[in-house]
PDB file of C-alpha atoms in Angstrom:
ATOM      1  CA  MET J 203     -16.749 -16.716 -79.310  1.00 38.00           C
ATOM      2  CA  MET J 204     -16.892 -12.878 -79.356  1.00 38.00           C
ATOM      3  CA  ARG J 205     -13.587 -11.772 -77.273  1.00 37.00           C
ATOM      4  CA  VAL J 206     -11.944  -8.416 -77.605  1.00 37.00           C
ATOM      5  CA  THR J 207      -8.120  -8.556 -79.057  1.00 36.00           C
ATOM      6  CA  LEU J 208      -6.091  -6.377 -77.526  1.00 37.00           C
ATOM      7  CA  ARG J 209      -4.115  -4.073 -80.619  1.00 34.00           C
ATOM      8  CA  PRO J 210      -0.285  -3.331 -79.360  1.00 34.00           C
ATOM      9  CA  VAL J 211      -1.162   0.077 -78.643  1.00 31.00           C
ATOM     10  CA  SER J 212      -3.851  -1.116 -76.448  1.00 32.00           C
ATOM     11  CA  LEU J 213      -1.559  -3.689 -74.146  1.00 30.00           C
ATOM     12  CA  ILE J 214       1.127  -1.433 -73.774  1.00 30.00           C
ATOM     13  CA  LEU J 215      -1.649   1.140 -72.315  1.00 28.00           C
ATOM     14  CA  CYS J 216      -2.974  -1.864 -70.148  1.00 33.00           C
ATOM     15  CA  LEU J 217       0.277  -2.383 -68.855  1.00 28.00           C
ATOM     16  CA  LEU J 218       1.432   0.863 -67.952  1.00 28.00           C
ATOM     17  CA  ALA J 219      -2.162   1.229 -66.249  1.00 31.00           C
ATOM     18  CA  ALA J 220      -1.585  -2.366 -64.427  1.00 31.00           C
ATOM     19  CA  GLY J 221      -0.216  -0.494 -61.167  1.00 31.00           C
ATOM     20  CA  LEU J 222      -3.239   1.342 -60.730  1.00 32.00           C
ATOM     21  CA  SER J 223      -6.551  -1.035 -62.070  1.00 34.00           C
ATOM     22  CA  SER J 224      -6.965  -4.431 -63.891  1.00 35.00           C
ATOM     23  CA  CYS J 225      -7.077  -4.330 -67.995  1.00 41.00           C
ATOM     24  CA  GLY J 226     -11.111  -4.340 -68.696  1.00 40.00           C
ATOM     25  CA  GLY J 227     -12.483  -1.276 -66.262  1.00 43.00           C
ATOM     26  CA  GLY J 228     -10.288  -1.942 -63.317  1.00 49.00           C
ATOM     27  CA  SER J 229     -12.447  -4.125 -61.463  1.00 69.00           C
ATOM     28  CA  ASP J 230     -10.625  -6.083 -58.799  1.00 83.00           C
ATOM     29  CA  PHE J 231     -13.368  -8.679 -57.249  1.00 94.00           C
ATOM     30  CA  SER J 232     -10.573  -9.570 -54.113  1.00 91.00           C
ATOM     31  CA  GLY J 233     -11.252  -7.991 -50.952  1.00 91.00           C
ATOM     32  CA  LYS J 234     -14.306  -5.832 -49.594  1.00 93.00           C
ATOM     33  CA  ALA J 235     -16.466  -4.382 -52.137  1.00 94.00           C
ATOM     34  CA  LYS J 236     -16.841  -0.469 -52.295  1.00 93.00           C
ATOM     35  CA  VAL J 237     -21.001  -0.493 -51.638  1.00 94.00           C
ATOM     36  CA  PRO J 238     -22.188   3.393 -53.257  1.00 93.00           C
ATOM     37  CA  ASP J 239     -23.944   5.471 -51.149  1.00 93.00           C
ATOM     38  CA  GLY J 240     -27.845   4.529 -50.361  1.00 94.00           C
ATOM     39  CA  TYR J 241     -26.811   0.971 -51.600  1.00 96.00           C
ATOM     40  CA  LYS J 242     -27.641  -2.458 -49.773  1.00 96.00           C
ATOM     41  CA  THR J 243     -25.896  -5.438 -50.091  1.00 97.00           C
ATOM     42  CA  TYR J 244     -27.481  -8.568 -50.755  1.00 96.00           C
ATOM     43  CA  SER J 245     -25.890 -12.332 -50.258  1.00 95.00           C
ATOM     44  CA  THR J 246     -26.700 -15.491 -51.184  1.00 92.00           C
ATOM     45  CA  ALA J 247     -25.114 -19.597 -51.909  1.00 91.00           C
ATOM     46  CA  GLY J 248     -21.627 -17.597 -50.879  1.00 94.00           C
ATOM     47  CA  ILE J 249     -22.405 -14.675 -53.643  1.00 96.00           C
ATOM     48  CA  SER J 250     -23.198 -11.079 -52.831  1.00 96.00           C
ATOM     49  CA  PHE J 251     -23.142  -7.804 -54.463  1.00 97.00           C
ATOM     50  CA  ALA J 252     -24.768  -4.386 -54.064  1.00 97.00           C
ATOM     51  CA  TYR J 253     -28.224  -2.963 -54.965  1.00 97.00           C
ATOM     52  CA  PRO J 254     -29.623   0.044 -54.849  1.00 96.00           C
ATOM     53  CA  GLY J 255     -31.400   0.591 -51.085  1.00 95.00           C
ATOM     54  CA  ASP J 256     -34.914   1.267 -52.676  1.00 96.00           C
ATOM     55  CA  TRP J 257     -35.299  -1.578 -55.023  1.00 97.00           C
ATOM     56  CA  GLN J 258     -37.556  -4.649 -54.433  1.00 97.00           C
ATOM     57  CA  VAL J 259     -35.905  -7.990 -54.115  1.00 97.00           C
ATOM     58  CA  ALA J 260     -37.739 -10.990 -55.956  1.00 96.00           C
ATOM     59  CA  GLU J 261     -35.429 -14.447 -54.916  1.00 94.00           C
ATOM     60  CA  ARG J 262     -36.823 -18.015 -55.747  1.00 92.00           C
ATOM     61  CA  THR J 263     -35.653 -21.310 -55.788  1.00 89.00           C
ATOM     62  CA  ASP J 264     -35.504 -23.622 -58.973  1.00 81.00           C
ATOM     63  CA  GLY J 265     -35.976 -27.404 -59.221  1.00 79.00           C
ATOM     64  CA  GLU J 266     -32.643 -28.377 -57.682  1.00 76.00           C
ATOM     65  CA  GLY J 267     -32.781 -25.911 -55.051  1.00 80.00           C
ATOM     66  CA  ALA J 268     -30.606 -23.499 -56.601  1.00 84.00           C
ATOM     67  CA  PRO J 269     -31.180 -19.560 -55.669  1.00 84.00           C
ATOM     68  CA  ALA J 270     -32.144 -17.120 -58.332  1.00 92.00           C
ATOM     69  CA  VAL J 271     -33.279 -13.411 -57.470  1.00 96.00           C
ATOM     70  CA  GLU J 272     -34.690 -10.138 -59.933  1.00 97.00           C
ATOM     71  CA  ILE J 273     -34.052  -6.614 -58.162  1.00 97.00           C
ATOM     72  CA  THR J 274     -35.810  -3.845 -59.712  1.00 97.00           C
ATOM     73  CA  PRO J 275     -36.745  -0.586 -58.947  1.00 96.00           C
ATOM     74  CA  PRO J 276     -40.274   0.459 -57.597  1.00 94.00           C
ATOM     75  CA  GLU J 277     -41.197   2.507 -60.374  1.00 90.00           C
ATOM     76  CA  LYS J 278     -42.036   0.206 -63.446  1.00 91.00           C
ATOM     77  CA  ALA J 279     -44.492   1.974 -64.761  1.00 90.00           C
ATOM     78  CA  LYS J 280     -42.194   2.460 -67.883  1.00 89.00           C
ATOM     79  CA  THR J 281     -40.768  -0.521 -69.497  1.00 91.00           C
ATOM     80  CA  PRO J 282     -38.019  -1.581 -70.189  1.00 93.00           C
ATOM     81  CA  TYR J 283     -37.300  -0.886 -66.562  1.00 94.00           C
ATOM     82  CA  GLY J 284     -34.054  -1.533 -64.727  1.00 95.00           C
ATOM     83  CA  LEU J 285     -32.596  -4.982 -63.592  1.00 97.00           C
ATOM     84  CA  ILE J 286     -30.281  -7.058 -61.507  1.00 98.00           C
ATOM     85  CA  MET J 287     -30.137 -10.317 -61.922  1.00 97.00           C
ATOM     86  CA  LEU J 288     -28.337 -13.508 -60.176  1.00 97.00           C
ATOM     87  CA  SER J 289     -29.186 -16.841 -61.316  1.00 95.00           C
ATOM     88  CA  ILE J 290     -26.794 -19.856 -59.963  1.00 94.00           C
ATOM     89  CA  SER J 291     -26.554 -23.665 -62.484  1.00 93.00           C
ATOM     90  CA  PRO J 292     -24.972 -26.038 -60.207  1.00 92.00           C
ATOM     91  CA  LYS J 293     -22.715 -28.261 -61.431  1.00 92.00           C
ATOM     92  CA  ALA J 294     -23.008 -26.946 -65.042  1.00 93.00           C
ATOM     93  CA  GLY J 295     -19.236 -26.547 -65.277  1.00 94.00           C
ATOM     94  CA  ASP J 296     -18.665 -28.811 -68.488  1.00 96.00           C
ATOM     95  CA  ARG J 297     -21.333 -26.254 -70.031  1.00 96.00           C
ATOM     96  CA  PHE J 298     -19.534 -23.107 -69.281  1.00 96.00           C
ATOM     97  CA  GLN J 299     -17.936 -21.725 -72.518  1.00 96.00           C
ATOM     98  CA  SER J 300     -21.323 -23.093 -74.725  1.00 95.00           C
ATOM     99  CA  LEU J 301     -23.488 -21.041 -71.812  1.00 94.00           C
ATOM    100  CA  ALA J 302     -21.512 -17.702 -72.087  1.00 95.00           C
ATOM    101  CA  ASP J 303     -21.273 -18.349 -75.561  1.00 95.00           C
ATOM    102  CA  GLN J 304     -25.354 -18.568 -75.966  1.00 94.00           C
ATOM    103  CA  ARG J 305     -25.873 -15.714 -74.009  1.00 92.00           C
ATOM    104  CA  ARG J 306     -23.966 -13.682 -76.326  1.00 94.00           C
ATOM    105  CA  ILE J 307     -25.827 -14.610 -79.163  1.00 94.00           C
ATOM    106  CA  VAL J 308     -28.872 -14.087 -77.748  1.00 93.00           C
ATOM    107  CA  ILE J 309     -27.592 -10.571 -77.315  1.00 92.00           C
ATOM    108  CA  ARG J 310     -26.143  -9.808 -80.939  1.00 93.00           C
ATOM    109  CA  ASP J 311     -28.461 -11.956 -82.947  1.00 92.00           C
ATOM    110  CA  VAL J 312     -31.837 -11.836 -81.179  1.00 90.00           C
ATOM    111  CA  ASN J 313     -31.866  -9.054 -79.571  1.00 90.00           C
ATOM    112  CA  ASN J 314     -29.868  -7.020 -82.341  1.00 92.00           C
ATOM    113  CA  GLY J 315     -27.431  -5.828 -79.306  1.00 93.00           C
ATOM    114  CA  LYS J 316     -24.064  -5.062 -79.449  1.00 96.00           C
ATOM    115  CA  ILE J 317     -21.398  -6.443 -77.522  1.00 95.00           C
ATOM    116  CA  ASP J 318     -18.964  -3.585 -76.238  1.00 95.00           C
ATOM    117  CA  ALA J 319     -16.314  -5.462 -74.043  1.00 95.00           C
ATOM    118  CA  ASP J 320     -16.101  -9.108 -73.551  1.00 96.00           C
ATOM    119  CA  GLU J 321     -12.665 -10.300 -72.028  1.00 96.00           C
ATOM    120  CA  SER J 322     -12.042 -12.527 -69.054  1.00 97.00           C
ATOM    121  CA  VAL J 323     -11.206 -11.415 -65.280  1.00 97.00           C
ATOM    122  CA  GLU J 324      -9.998 -12.769 -62.284  1.00 96.00           C
ATOM    123  CA  ILE J 325     -12.697 -13.583 -59.507  1.00 97.00           C
ATOM    124  CA  PRO J 326     -10.877 -14.873 -56.363  1.00 96.00           C
ATOM    125  CA  GLY J 327     -13.025 -18.677 -56.246  1.00 95.00           C
ATOM    126  CA  ALA J 328     -13.673 -18.304 -59.723  1.00 97.00           C
ATOM    127  CA  LYS J 329     -12.010 -21.050 -62.131  1.00 97.00           C
ATOM    128  CA  GLU J 330     -12.935 -19.026 -64.799  1.00 97.00           C
ATOM    129  CA  ALA J 331     -15.002 -15.625 -64.992  1.00 97.00           C
ATOM    130  CA  LEU J 332     -15.483 -13.095 -68.271  1.00 97.00           C
ATOM    131  CA  ARG J 333     -17.311  -9.788 -67.973  1.00 97.00           C
ATOM    132  CA  ALA J 334     -19.551  -8.246 -71.052  1.00 97.00           C
ATOM    133  CA  SER J 335     -20.672  -4.763 -71.286  1.00 96.00           C
ATOM    134  CA  THR J 336     -23.785  -4.618 -74.269  1.00 96.00           C
ATOM    135  CA  THR J 337     -26.193  -2.113 -75.845  1.00 95.00           C
ATOM    136  CA  THR J 338     -29.296  -3.237 -77.072  1.00 94.00           C
ATOM    137  CA  PRO J 339     -31.382  -0.404 -79.618  1.00 94.00           C
ATOM    138  CA  PRO J 340     -34.680   0.011 -78.366  1.00 93.00           C
ATOM    139  CA  GLY J 341     -36.944  -2.588 -79.264  1.00 87.00           C
ATOM    140  CA  ARG J 342     -40.501  -3.409 -76.909  1.00 84.00           C
ATOM    141  CA  GLY J 343     -42.156  -2.084 -73.755  1.00 88.00           C
ATOM    142  CA  SER J 344     -44.340   0.868 -72.684  1.00 89.00           C
ATOM    143  CA  ASP J 345     -41.733   3.086 -73.353  1.00 90.00           C
ATOM    144  CA  PRO J 346     -38.848   1.512 -75.856  1.00 92.00           C
ATOM    145  CA  ILE J 347     -35.182   3.018 -75.514  1.00 92.00           C
ATOM    146  CA  GLU J 348     -31.556   1.054 -75.544  1.00 93.00           C
ATOM    147  CA  VAL J 349     -30.940  -0.230 -72.484  1.00 94.00           C
ATOM    148  CA  ARG J 350     -27.090  -0.678 -71.727  1.00 95.00           C
ATOM    149  CA  SER J 351     -25.764  -3.731 -69.583  1.00 95.00           C
ATOM    150  CA  ASP J 352     -22.681  -5.082 -67.637  1.00 97.00           C
ATOM    151  CA  SER J 353     -22.260  -8.920 -66.832  1.00 97.00           C
ATOM    152  CA  LEU J 354     -20.305 -11.440 -65.179  1.00 98.00           C
ATOM    153  CA  ASP J 355     -20.239 -15.293 -66.719  1.00 98.00           C
ATOM    154  CA  VAL J 356     -18.807 -16.821 -63.597  1.00 98.00           C
ATOM    155  CA  LEU J 357     -17.425 -20.584 -63.374  1.00 98.00           C
ATOM    156  CA  ARG J 358     -17.189 -21.256 -59.475  1.00 96.00           C
ATOM    157  CA  ASP J 359     -14.523 -23.443 -58.076  1.00 94.00           C
ATOM    158  CA  ASN J 360     -17.375 -26.076 -56.941  1.00 93.00           C
ATOM    159  CA  GLY J 361     -18.327 -26.244 -60.456  1.00 95.00           C
ATOM    160  CA  ASP J 362     -21.416 -23.772 -60.240  1.00 95.00           C
ATOM    161  CA  VAL J 363     -21.825 -21.599 -62.632  1.00 96.00           C
ATOM    162  CA  VAL J 364     -23.096 -17.933 -62.045  1.00 97.00           C
ATOM    163  CA  VAL J 365     -24.817 -15.865 -64.198  1.00 97.00           C
ATOM    164  CA  PHE J 366     -24.711 -12.373 -62.795  1.00 98.00           C
ATOM    165  CA  THR J 367     -26.468  -9.151 -64.784  1.00 97.00           C
ATOM    166  CA  ALA J 368     -27.208  -5.797 -64.183  1.00 97.00           C
ATOM    167  CA  ALA J 369     -28.966  -3.993 -66.627  1.00 96.00           C
ATOM    168  CA  SER J 370     -30.179   0.037 -67.211  1.00 95.00           C
ATOM    169  CA  PRO J 371     -32.535   1.889 -69.289  1.00 95.00           C
ATOM    170  CA  GLN J 372     -30.673   5.080 -70.889  1.00 93.00           C
ATOM    171  CA  ARG J 373     -33.456   6.969 -69.878  1.00 90.00           C
ATOM    172  CA  ASP J 374     -32.472  10.994 -69.170  1.00 83.00           C
ATOM    173  CA  GLY J 375     -31.546  11.284 -65.214  1.00 74.00           C
ATOM    174  CA  SER J 376     -30.832   7.188 -64.837  1.00 77.00           C
ATOM    175  CA  LYS J 377     -28.633   7.064 -62.501  1.00 79.00           C
ATOM    176  CA  PHE J 378     -28.209   3.667 -62.397  1.00 87.00           C
ATOM    177  CA  ASP J 379     -24.789   2.638 -62.592  1.00 92.00           C
ATOM    178  CA  THR J 380     -24.191  -1.119 -64.074  1.00 95.00           C
ATOM    179  CA  GLN J 381     -20.413  -0.587 -63.772  1.00 94.00           C
ATOM    180  CA  ALA J 382     -20.717   0.100 -60.070  1.00 94.00           C
ATOM    181  CA  VAL J 383     -23.039  -2.860 -59.274  1.00 96.00           C
ATOM    182  CA  VAL J 384     -21.156  -5.597 -61.340  1.00 97.00           C
ATOM    183  CA  ASP J 385     -17.875  -3.960 -59.263  1.00 97.00           C
ATOM    184  CA  THR J 386     -19.019  -4.987 -56.449  1.00 97.00           C
ATOM    185  CA  PHE J 387     -20.320  -9.020 -57.054  1.00 98.00           C
ATOM    186  CA  ARG J 388     -18.073 -11.075 -54.399  1.00 97.00           C
ATOM    187  CA  LEU J 389     -17.819 -15.022 -53.993  1.00 96.00           C
ATOM    188  CA  GLY J 390     -17.094 -16.241 -50.528  1.00 84.00           C
ATOM    189  CA  ASP J 391     -17.943 -19.856 -48.802  1.00 57.00           C
TER     190      ASP J 391
END
């Protein structure tokens, strides 16, 4: 699996910054999330996160009753368009690493994407969590353009595997900050 390797200088800088933030972008997935202005909070199955207040929420459940959600902007004339996606695979913990590896293979080999960062993060209520930032070159759609995404692969303490992704086409004027959305992800009861 691809992982970011910290060089000695990077490690020293990261350790120096530890008092201000964690390595890997400064995300702290504990406590109350800082919800950006104009955003709402979505909650399901002990998971919560923020999303742009005018975006549309589409919820469904799979055959096992596990919730899944896709949140999209109201304007979808140009594709690709922004997307926030949450999926839960109940009791798939024994396949966590394989599922995370497969997602990265698809990003890299199928979509010709670049994995900009891939690292372990600490999330209260998770046995293991990985955060990845990716860039996918223009491909299909009515207005092909580069897409940047930020995502979490989370193995919950209860054995469920959660995948949370926020993706944003890099069009001029786009104000959708995928990192800010992922930073609001929280696990609860």
